[in-house]
N, CA, C and O atoms as a DFTB+ gen file, in Angstrom:
468 C
 N C O
     1  1      17.536     -67.731      84.404
     2  2      18.073     -67.305      85.890
     3  2      18.985     -66.291      85.296
     4  3      19.798     -66.426      84.381
     5  1      18.574     -64.890      86.253
     6  2      19.641     -63.712      86.093
     7  2      21.203     -64.075      86.452
     8  3      21.579     -64.954      87.229
     9  1      22.052     -63.132      85.653
    10  2      23.478     -63.551      85.765
    11  2      24.026     -62.388      86.244
    12  3      24.159     -61.515      85.387
    13  1      24.414     -62.088      87.450
    14  2      25.103     -60.883      87.891
    15  2      26.778     -61.171      87.728
    16  3      27.354     -62.258      87.778
    17  1      27.221     -60.126      87.566
    18  2      28.793     -60.150      87.355
    19  2      29.419     -58.887      88.000
    20  3      28.617     -57.957      88.093
    21  1      30.722     -58.627      88.485
    22  2      31.270     -57.513      88.920
    23  2      32.176     -56.958      88.046
    24  3      32.994     -57.707      87.511
    25  1      32.177     -55.837      87.816
    26  2      33.083     -55.209      86.779
    27  2      34.424     -54.713      87.241
    28  3      34.742     -53.524      87.272
    29  1      35.528     -56.182      87.758
    30  2      36.438     -55.928      88.182
    31  2      37.487     -54.914      87.771
    32  3      38.165     -54.109      88.409
    33  1      37.355     -55.342      86.031
    34  2      38.184     -54.281      85.368
    35  2      38.073     -52.783      85.780
    36  3      39.072     -52.169      86.155
    37  1      36.658     -52.117      85.693
    38  2      36.413     -50.923      85.782
    39  2      36.630     -50.443      87.283
    40  3      36.936     -49.290      87.584
    41  1      36.435     -51.459      88.161
    42  2      36.771     -50.933      89.395
    43  2      38.467     -50.695      89.650
    44  3      38.986     -49.756      90.254
    45  1      39.045     -51.683      89.086
    46  2      40.586     -51.587      89.021
    47  2      41.108     -50.411      88.256
    48  3      42.170     -49.894      88.601
    49  1      40.257     -49.851      86.993
    50  2      40.770     -49.018      86.281
    51  2      40.373     -47.526      86.973
    52  3      41.159     -46.580      87.030
    53  1      39.466     -47.520      87.309
    54  2      39.086     -46.414      88.532
    55  2      40.167     -46.216      89.775
    56  3      40.761     -45.168      90.030
    57  1      40.249     -47.116      90.285
    58  2      41.311     -47.082      91.248
    59  2      42.679     -46.674      91.019
    60  3      43.410     -46.139      91.853
    61  1      42.981     -46.981      89.770
    62  2      44.324     -46.707      89.442
    63  2      44.536     -45.056      88.706
    64  3      45.588     -44.417      88.676
    65  1      43.237     -44.653      88.173
    66  2      42.993     -43.225      87.979
    67  2      43.127     -42.522      89.083
    68  3      43.832     -41.515      89.023
    69  1      42.377     -42.944      90.554
    70  2      42.637     -42.062      91.633
    71  2      43.794     -42.065      92.202
    72  3      44.048     -41.093      92.912
    73  1      44.665     -42.976      92.083
    74  2      45.552     -43.374      92.797
    75  2      46.665     -42.119      93.148
    76  3      47.071     -41.928      94.295
    77  1      47.025     -41.421      92.153
    78  2      47.815     -40.216      92.247
    79  2      46.832     -38.864      92.284
    80  3      47.447     -37.821      92.063
    81  1      45.764     -38.758      92.467
    82  2      44.776     -37.665      92.372
    83  2      45.204     -36.796      93.899
    84  3      45.903     -35.787      93.993
    85  1      44.585     -37.500      94.905
    86  2      45.040     -36.738      96.198
    87  2      46.385     -36.137      96.249
    88  3      46.320     -34.989      96.690
    89  1      47.678     -36.543      95.927
    90  2      48.653     -36.042      96.324
    91  2      48.766     -35.072      95.202
    92  3      49.148     -33.960      95.567
    93  1      48.512     -35.218      93.819
    94  2      48.480     -33.764      92.898
    95  2      47.478     -32.533      93.461
    96  3      47.771     -31.339      93.410
    97  1      46.427     -33.003      93.923
    98  2      45.249     -31.897      94.170
    99  2      46.026     -31.435      95.511
   100  3      45.920     -30.229      95.732
   101  1      46.667     -32.056      96.297
   102  2      47.342     -31.496      97.411
   103  2      48.627     -30.493      96.923
   104  3      49.012     -29.474      97.495
   105  1      48.981     -30.898      96.106
   106  2      50.245     -30.110      95.337
   107  2      49.468     -28.753      95.084
   108  3      49.861     -27.615      95.343
   109  1      48.377     -29.112      94.565
   110  2      47.498     -27.771      93.428
   111  2      47.260     -26.907      94.768
   112  3      47.800     -25.801      94.730
   113  1      46.729     -27.134      95.647
   114  2      46.401     -26.527      96.976
   115  2      47.299     -25.455      97.478
   116  3      47.066     -24.280      97.758
   117  1      48.412     -26.181      97.519
   118  2      49.844     -25.617      98.192
   119  2      50.144     -24.518      96.905
   120  3      50.298     -23.330      97.190
   121  1      50.199     -24.859      95.837
   122  2      50.508     -24.018      94.609
   123  2      49.593     -22.575      94.705
   124  3      49.968     -21.408      94.824
   125  1      48.618     -23.003      94.631
   126  2      47.287     -21.927      94.659
   127  2      47.556     -21.100      95.700
   128  3      47.675     -19.901      95.452
   129  1      47.719     -21.630      97.214
   130  2      47.963     -20.969      98.268
   131  2      49.363     -19.973      98.391
   132  3      49.440     -18.918      99.021
   133  1      50.283     -20.544      97.707
   134  2      51.609     -19.918      97.775
   135  2      51.331     -18.617      97.053
   136  3      51.419     -17.501      97.564
   137  1      50.922     -18.938      95.577
   138  2      50.839     -17.763      94.474
   139  2      50.054     -16.841      94.767
   140  3      50.338     -15.729      94.321
   141  1      48.877     -16.982      95.564
   142  2      47.838     -16.151      96.228
   143  2      48.582     -15.284      97.312
   144  3      48.368     -14.072      97.341
   145  1      49.278     -15.755      98.029
   146  2      50.033     -15.104      99.132
   147  2      50.909     -14.367      98.635
   148  3      51.120     -13.313      99.236
   149  1      51.650     -14.634      97.481
   150  2      53.049     -13.939      96.894
   151  2      52.195     -12.515      96.131
   152  3      52.566     -11.355      96.306
   153  1      50.979     -12.926      95.262
   154  2      50.286     -11.719      94.931
   155  2      49.750     -10.633      95.848
   156  3      49.961      -9.423      95.755
   157  1      49.175     -11.138      96.559
   158  2      48.799     -10.302      97.878
   159  2      49.954      -9.453      98.473
   160  3      49.877      -8.231      98.593
   161  1      50.956     -10.143      98.811
   162  2      52.188      -9.235      99.251
   163  2      52.793      -8.176      98.126
   164  3      53.308      -7.087      98.378
   165  1      52.623      -8.708      96.969
   166  2      53.390      -8.029      95.653
   167  2      52.464      -6.520      95.536
   168  3      52.936      -5.457      95.133
   169  1      51.201      -6.715      95.945
   170  2      50.148      -5.477      95.643
   171  2      50.520      -4.376      96.658
   172  3      50.399      -3.193      96.340
   173  1      50.894      -4.683      97.670
   174  2      51.244      -3.923      98.588
   175  2      49.779      -3.226      99.314
   176  3      48.651      -3.690      99.145
   177  1      50.088      -2.098     100.088
   178  2      49.049      -1.310     100.815
   179  2      48.236      -0.627     100.014
   180  3      47.221      -0.196     100.562
   181  1      48.423      -0.320      98.490
   182  2      47.720       0.639      97.927
   183  2      46.359       0.054      97.099
   184  3      45.458       0.735      96.609
   185  1      46.482      -1.297      97.097
   186  2      45.427      -1.854      96.459
   187  2      44.416      -2.959      97.221
   188  3      44.085      -4.105      96.915
   189  1      44.097      -2.133      98.297
   190  2      43.600      -3.121      99.294
   191  2      42.149      -3.941      98.514
   192  3      41.820      -5.015      99.016
   193  1      41.518      -3.535      97.593
   194  2      40.450      -4.258      97.266
   195  2      41.032      -5.157      96.631
   196  3      40.691      -6.283      96.991
   197  1      42.034      -5.106      95.551
   198  2      42.330      -6.228      95.107
   199  2      43.151      -7.213      95.630
   200  3      43.334      -8.310      95.101
   201  1      43.623      -6.847      96.612
   202  2      44.549      -7.921      97.850
   203  2      43.692      -8.582      98.294
   204  3      43.899      -9.795      98.278
   205  1      42.487      -8.124      98.828
   206  2      41.382      -8.575      99.860
   207  2      40.652      -9.760      98.894
   208  3      40.184     -10.786      99.387
   209  1      40.626      -9.458      97.413
   210  2      39.661     -10.116      96.434
   211  2      40.900     -11.353      96.373
   212  3      40.489     -12.509      96.479
   213  1      42.243     -11.161      96.224
   214  2      42.987     -12.198      95.857
   215  2      43.246     -13.262      97.014
   216  3      43.664     -14.407      96.841
   217  1      42.903     -12.636      98.277
   218  2      43.286     -13.386      99.538
   219  2      42.254     -14.292      99.601
   220  3      42.399     -15.511      99.691
   221  1      41.052     -13.603      99.544
   222  2      39.690     -14.769      99.465
   223  2      39.918     -15.658      98.461
   224  3      39.753     -16.827      98.809
   225  1      40.347     -15.437      96.969
   226  2      40.459     -16.373      96.240
   227  2      41.330     -17.622      96.203
   228  3      41.084     -18.707      95.676
   229  1      42.609     -17.147      97.012
   230  2      43.532     -18.322      97.227
   231  2      43.153     -19.118      98.532
   232  3      43.627     -20.246      98.667
   233  1      42.283     -18.569      99.551
   234  2      42.245     -19.278     100.557
   235  2      40.802     -20.187     100.019
   236  3      40.874     -21.393     100.257
   237  1      39.579     -19.729      99.358
   238  2      38.721     -20.707      98.811
   239  2      39.108     -21.698      98.185
   240  3      38.809     -22.819      98.598
   241  1      39.923     -21.513      96.952
   242  2      40.492     -22.418      95.786
   243  2      41.351     -23.290      96.794
   244  3      40.920     -24.442      96.749
   245  1      42.421     -23.173      97.700
   246  2      43.375     -24.031      98.578
   247  2      42.189     -24.844      99.012
   248  3      42.161     -25.991      98.567
   249  1      41.090     -24.427      99.886
   250  2      40.580     -25.254     100.561
   251  2      39.392     -26.097      99.709
   252  3      38.566     -26.890     100.160
   253  1      39.561     -25.720      98.541
   254  2      38.537     -26.762      97.551
   255  2      39.525     -27.735      97.246
   256  3      39.204     -28.907      97.446
   257  1      40.694     -27.488      96.790
   258  2      41.555     -28.394      96.282
   259  2      42.006     -29.463      97.354
   260  3      42.250     -30.640      97.089
   261  1      42.085     -28.840      98.692
   262  2      42.144     -29.994      99.653
   263  2      40.796     -30.937      99.865
   264  3      40.929     -32.160      99.891
   265  1      39.671     -30.403      99.996
   266  2      38.586     -31.027      99.927
   267  2      38.401     -32.153      98.790
   268  3      38.032     -33.308      98.999
   269  1      38.732     -31.582      97.544
   270  2      38.909     -32.740      96.345
   271  2      39.889     -33.672      96.840
   272  3      39.650     -34.877      96.754
   273  1      41.084     -33.213      97.404
   274  2      41.917     -34.364      97.374
   275  2      41.550     -35.470      98.535
   276  3      41.730     -36.666      98.305
   277  1      41.083     -35.062      99.663
   278  2      40.126     -35.712     100.816
   279  2      39.117     -36.449     100.047
   280  3      39.299     -37.648     100.257
   281  1      38.195     -36.268      99.299
   282  2      37.130     -37.062      98.643
   283  2      37.858     -38.067      97.903
   284  3      37.665     -39.253      98.172
   285  1      38.881     -37.641      96.772
   286  2      39.562     -38.888      96.076
   287  2      40.017     -39.796      96.825
   288  3      39.832     -40.974      96.518
   289  1      40.754     -39.425      98.044
   290  2      41.645     -40.639      98.788
   291  2      40.323     -41.298      99.331
   292  3      40.363     -42.522      99.208
   293  1      39.358     -40.905      99.802
   294  2      38.651     -41.496     100.475
   295  2      37.497     -42.537      99.338
   296  3      36.758     -43.451      99.703
   297  1      37.656     -42.097      98.180
   298  2      36.867     -42.863      97.033
   299  2      37.738     -43.968      97.003
   300  3      37.380     -45.146      97.000
   301  1      39.045     -43.495      96.978
   302  2      39.943     -44.743      96.335
   303  2      40.065     -45.963      97.432
   304  3      40.190     -47.141      97.097
   305  1      40.001     -45.433      99.001
   306  2      40.108     -46.149      99.889
   307  2      38.584     -47.319      99.828
   308  3      38.594     -48.475     100.249
   309  1      37.589     -46.731      99.301
   310  2      36.433     -47.318      99.492
   311  2      36.332     -48.323      98.128
   312  3      35.574     -49.291      98.074
   313  1      37.159     -47.940      97.140
   314  2      37.242     -48.823      95.797
   315  2      37.989     -50.306      96.457
   316  3      37.580     -51.466      96.399
   317  1      39.205     -49.751      97.074
   318  2      39.736     -50.835      97.557
   319  2      38.991     -52.006      98.243
   320  3      39.094     -53.176      97.877
   321  1      37.993     -51.437      99.601
   322  2      37.681     -52.169     100.072
   323  2      36.588     -52.770      99.284
   324  3      36.294     -53.934      99.557
   325  1      35.883     -52.112      98.272
   326  2      34.878     -52.895      97.558
   327  2      35.319     -54.008      96.949
   328  3      34.634     -55.029      96.907
   329  1      36.538     -53.911      96.405
   330  2      37.033     -54.645      95.389
   331  2      37.396     -56.176      96.411
   332  3      37.318     -57.278      95.868
   333  1      37.769     -56.052      97.847
   334  2      38.068     -57.189      98.436
   335  2      36.438     -57.827      99.102
   336  3      36.149     -58.921      99.586
   337  1      35.719     -56.737      98.883
   338  2      34.174     -57.657      99.360
   339  2      33.734     -58.414      98.086
   340  3      33.298     -59.564      98.125
   341  1      33.873     -57.716      96.995
   342  2      33.486     -58.132      95.950
   343  2      34.124     -59.850      95.570
   344  3      33.612     -60.730      94.878
   345  1      35.393     -59.836      96.327
   346  2      35.911     -61.120      95.949
   347  2      35.463     -62.231      96.759
   348  3      35.206     -63.374      96.382
   349  1      35.399     -61.691      98.045
   350  2      34.762     -62.691      99.140
   351  2      33.280     -62.879      98.499
   352  3      32.782     -64.002      98.581
   353  1      32.672     -62.012      97.970
   354  2      31.093     -62.724      97.629
   355  2      31.358     -63.491      96.655
   356  3      30.781     -64.572      96.767
   357  1      32.154     -63.366      95.504
   358  2      32.535     -64.145      94.399
   359  2      33.120     -65.935      95.049
   360  3      32.764     -66.956      94.460
   361  1      33.928     -65.964      96.171
   362  2      34.309     -67.088      96.562
   363  2      33.212     -68.031      97.610
   364  3      33.131     -69.205      97.971
   365  1      32.498     -66.827      97.826
   366  2      31.226     -67.495      98.747
   367  2      30.214     -68.204      98.007
   368  3      29.923     -69.361      98.312
   369  1      29.777     -67.729      97.264
   370  2      29.010     -67.956      95.998
   371  2      29.554     -69.300      95.367
   372  3      28.946     -70.368      95.302
   373  1      30.900     -69.003      94.893
   374  2      31.491     -70.168      94.155
   375  2      31.328     -71.530      95.220
   376  3      30.653     -72.519      94.931
   377  1      31.941     -71.394      96.252
   378  2      32.025     -72.176      97.132
   379  2      30.195     -72.717      97.548
   380  3      30.077     -73.871      97.960
   381  1      29.231     -72.074      97.449
   382  2      27.938     -72.391      97.463
   383  2      27.688     -73.524      96.733
   384  3      27.410     -74.655      97.131
   385  1      27.851     -72.981      95.317
   386  2      27.546     -73.937      94.132
   387  2      28.317     -75.146      93.833
   388  3      27.946     -76.130      93.194
   389  1      29.382     -74.934      94.362
   390  2      30.093     -76.108      94.413
   391  2      29.387     -77.176      95.509
   392  3      29.329     -78.305      95.022
   393  1      28.954     -77.109      96.580
   394  2      28.701     -77.942      97.718
   395  2      27.267     -78.242      96.938
   396  3      27.011     -79.435      96.773
   397  1      26.349     -77.313      96.465
   398  2      25.158     -77.843      95.857
   399  2      25.469     -78.856      94.576
   400  3      24.601     -79.686      94.310
   401  1      26.502     -78.820      93.893
   402  2      26.705     -79.675      92.709
   403  2      27.036     -81.149      93.243
   404  3      26.469     -82.145      92.793
   405  1      28.016     -81.188      94.253
   406  2      28.576     -82.243      94.931
   407  2      27.231     -82.932      95.282
   408  3      26.882     -83.993      94.764
   409  1      26.512     -82.259      96.188
   410  2      25.215     -82.631      96.977
   411  2      24.429     -83.352      95.653
   412  3      24.210     -84.561      95.574
   413  1      24.118     -82.512      94.804
   414  2      23.213     -83.277      93.558
   415  2      24.092     -84.242      92.595
   416  3      23.419     -84.765      91.707
   417  1      25.099     -84.484      92.603
   418  2      26.034     -85.588      91.751
   419  2      25.872     -86.643      93.110
   420  3      25.682     -87.777      92.670
   421  1      25.881     -86.639      94.015
   422  2      25.975     -87.793      94.776
   423  2      24.591     -88.084      94.828
   424  3      24.439     -89.285      94.607
   425  1      23.606     -87.555      95.009
   426  2      22.140     -88.076      95.174
   427  2      22.018     -88.906      94.015
   428  3      21.624     -90.063      94.163
   429  1      22.375     -88.355      92.598
   430  2      22.125     -89.059      91.672
   431  2      23.414     -90.267      91.191
   432  3      23.568     -90.884      90.138
   433  1      23.943     -90.261      92.052
   434  2      24.909     -91.662      91.756
   435  2      25.690     -91.405      90.781
   436  3      25.894     -92.317      89.980
   437  1      26.322     -90.138      90.579
   438  2      27.469     -89.883      89.473
   439  2      28.861     -90.235      89.855
   440  3      29.557     -89.658      90.690
   441  1      29.147     -91.195      89.175
   442  2      30.142     -91.896      89.243
   443  2      31.307     -91.362      88.104
   444  3      32.284     -92.023      87.753
   445  1      31.002     -90.211      87.698
   446  2      32.313     -89.502      86.826
   447  2      33.097     -88.944      87.440
   448  3      34.286     -88.972      87.123
   449  1      32.610     -88.237      88.564
   450  2      33.764     -87.419      89.281
   451  2      34.276     -88.306      90.128
   452  3      33.601     -89.128      90.748
   453  1      35.980     -88.130      90.218
   454  2      36.553     -89.238      90.998
   455  2      36.193     -89.012      92.598
   456  3      36.304     -90.014      93.305
   457  1      35.837     -87.968      93.131
   458  2      35.960     -88.205      94.501
   459  2      34.537     -88.902      95.115
   460  3      34.302     -89.108      96.305
   461  1      33.608     -89.220      93.898
   462  2      32.521     -89.811      94.297
   463  2      32.701     -91.668      94.011
   464  3      31.938     -92.462      94.561
   465  1      33.536     -91.997      93.316
   466  2      34.234     -93.121      93.306
   467  2      34.062     -94.243      94.027
   468  3      34.825     -95.197      93.876
């Protein structure tokens, strides 16, 4: 008989690792945007090419950090839902096996179980 089990420790560890990531990534996005804007302003009008490159860099990277924050938040929420679903499956299977065991014991006249005496 094949035995299946859920890695509840692994799911919990992954969720814990992700719990602070969205906020930290959003903070990074804000810092990149702020630093890029400050650098572009500091260059003035004389370095148009460099200022344009810095503006592109900060816009792209700020959006990338925001996208990563959204992905981490979504994954964390999915891990929470998966943990609840996993627990429900375990309870359903346990209840099913309990009912089968009780039926088999009753059919064989097992009097060692208190509820069958």
